XYZ file of C-alpha atoms in Angstrom:
129
model
C 5.961 -6.448 -1.448
C 5.131 -9.368 -3.723
C 4.320 -11.497 -0.693
C 1.867 -8.859 0.527
C 0.199 -8.763 -2.874
C -0.233 -12.531 -2.845
C -1.646 -12.460 0.675
C -4.106 -9.734 -0.317
C -5.538 -11.563 -3.328
C -5.195 -15.188 -2.204
C -8.808 -15.619 -1.092
C -10.385 -13.127 -3.489
C -11.916 -14.249 -6.776
C -10.943 -12.444 -10.006
C -14.529 -11.184 -10.279
C -14.326 -9.712 -6.770
C -10.958 -8.077 -7.516
C -12.446 -6.489 -10.624
C -15.436 -5.247 -8.615
C -13.136 -3.820 -5.939
C -11.038 -2.009 -8.577
C -14.220 -0.541 -10.080
C -15.329 0.547 -6.614
C -11.968 2.239 -5.998
C -12.162 4.045 -9.345
C -15.630 5.297 -8.467
C -14.965 6.377 -4.885
C -11.563 7.951 -5.582
C -12.485 9.437 -8.946
C -9.300 8.019 -10.479
C -8.479 6.388 -13.763
C -7.847 2.662 -13.971
C -4.100 3.187 -14.292
C -4.045 5.385 -11.158
C -5.991 2.764 -9.192
C -3.629 0.039 -10.419
C -0.666 2.142 -9.303
C -2.230 2.593 -5.857
C -2.960 -1.136 -5.564
C 0.587 -1.905 -6.688
C 1.955 0.259 -3.870
C -0.620 -0.862 -1.280
C -1.902 -4.305 -2.308
C -3.515 -4.859 1.078
C -6.167 -2.340 0.049
C -7.835 -5.189 -1.839
C -8.401 -7.064 1.410
C -10.478 -4.250 2.934
C -14.256 -4.346 2.763
C -16.089 -1.690 0.771
C -17.476 -0.220 4.006
C -13.963 0.078 5.453
C -12.679 1.599 2.219
C -15.537 4.087 2.133
C -14.858 5.081 5.755
C -11.088 5.380 5.265
C -11.372 7.299 1.994
C -14.063 9.564 3.422
C -11.940 10.387 6.457
C -8.836 10.919 4.374
C -10.632 13.115 1.854
C -12.505 15.263 4.375
C -9.911 15.668 7.095
C -6.676 15.558 5.164
C -6.768 15.853 1.391
C -9.419 18.562 1.068
C -7.642 20.917 3.503
C -4.321 20.216 1.782
C -5.855 20.919 -1.613
C -7.273 24.177 -0.241
C -3.833 25.285 0.996
C -2.219 24.431 -2.344
C -4.892 26.363 -4.253
C -4.285 29.429 -2.082
C -0.521 29.167 -2.583
C -0.911 28.692 -6.351
C -3.284 31.657 -6.569
C -0.747 33.835 -4.752
C 2.028 32.552 -7.039
C 3.997 31.050 -4.150
C 4.204 27.492 -5.513
C 4.450 26.169 -9.039
C 1.156 25.785 -10.871
C 2.203 22.327 -12.058
C 2.908 20.911 -8.586
C 1.526 17.378 -8.493
C -1.042 16.771 -5.783
C -0.255 13.044 -5.849
C 3.268 13.755 -4.646
C 1.988 16.075 -1.945
C -0.682 13.572 -0.835
C 2.067 11.082 -0.011
C 3.660 13.434 2.517
C 3.216 13.033 6.237
C 0.975 15.521 8.019
C 4.000 17.014 9.784
C 5.999 17.466 6.578
C 3.050 19.027 4.714
C 2.343 21.430 7.563
C 5.982 22.492 7.830
C 6.522 22.832 4.082
C 3.299 24.539 3.046
C 1.474 25.959 6.072
C 4.170 27.082 8.517
C 6.609 28.098 5.780
C 4.103 30.489 4.184
C 2.369 31.677 7.383
C 4.521 34.821 7.473
C 3.649 35.671 3.864
C -0.031 34.766 4.354
C -0.833 35.444 8.032
C -4.327 33.881 8.002
C -3.191 30.657 6.306
C -2.752 28.677 9.536
C -6.217 29.619 10.775
C -7.813 28.796 7.434
C -6.022 25.449 7.362
C -7.179 24.657 10.911
C -10.764 25.521 9.944
C -10.570 23.299 6.858
C -9.185 20.431 8.958
C -12.086 20.859 11.400
C -14.554 20.429 8.540
C -15.508 24.109 8.443
C -15.514 26.316 5.388
C -12.224 28.221 5.545
C -12.376 32.012 5.224
C -11.293 33.673 2.011
C -7.641 34.616 1.987
C-alpha cells in the first residue's frame, strides 16, 4: 500500500495535492478527515484528473449510492434495520452483497422494494413504498 501511495504522489506537487483534496471534499461533501481516510485506503485517487474524478463520483453517486441510500431509508423507516447503521460500511459492499442483504432479503416483507430499487438504479424517481 505504501508503494502505491508513493507512486500516486511522486509527480504531484504539494500544492496540487492540497487542491485535489479540496476538490474531493467539495465533490463528495466529506470532511477533511473522511477524505484523508479515503485517500489512505485508495491513494491512487490522487493520480486521477478532476474530470475523471467528477465522472467516477457522478456515476457512483447516481447509479449506486443514491439507490442504496434510498433502500436503507425505506428499511429504516419500516424499522427493519438499525437507525444507526453506517452508510460508509454499506457503501464498501459489493453490488451483489448489498442486493442480497438489503433488497432480496426484505423483498418478501416489502414486495415493491425490488421494483423501487430497479427504478432508482435506472435514474428514475422510485415510487413511494
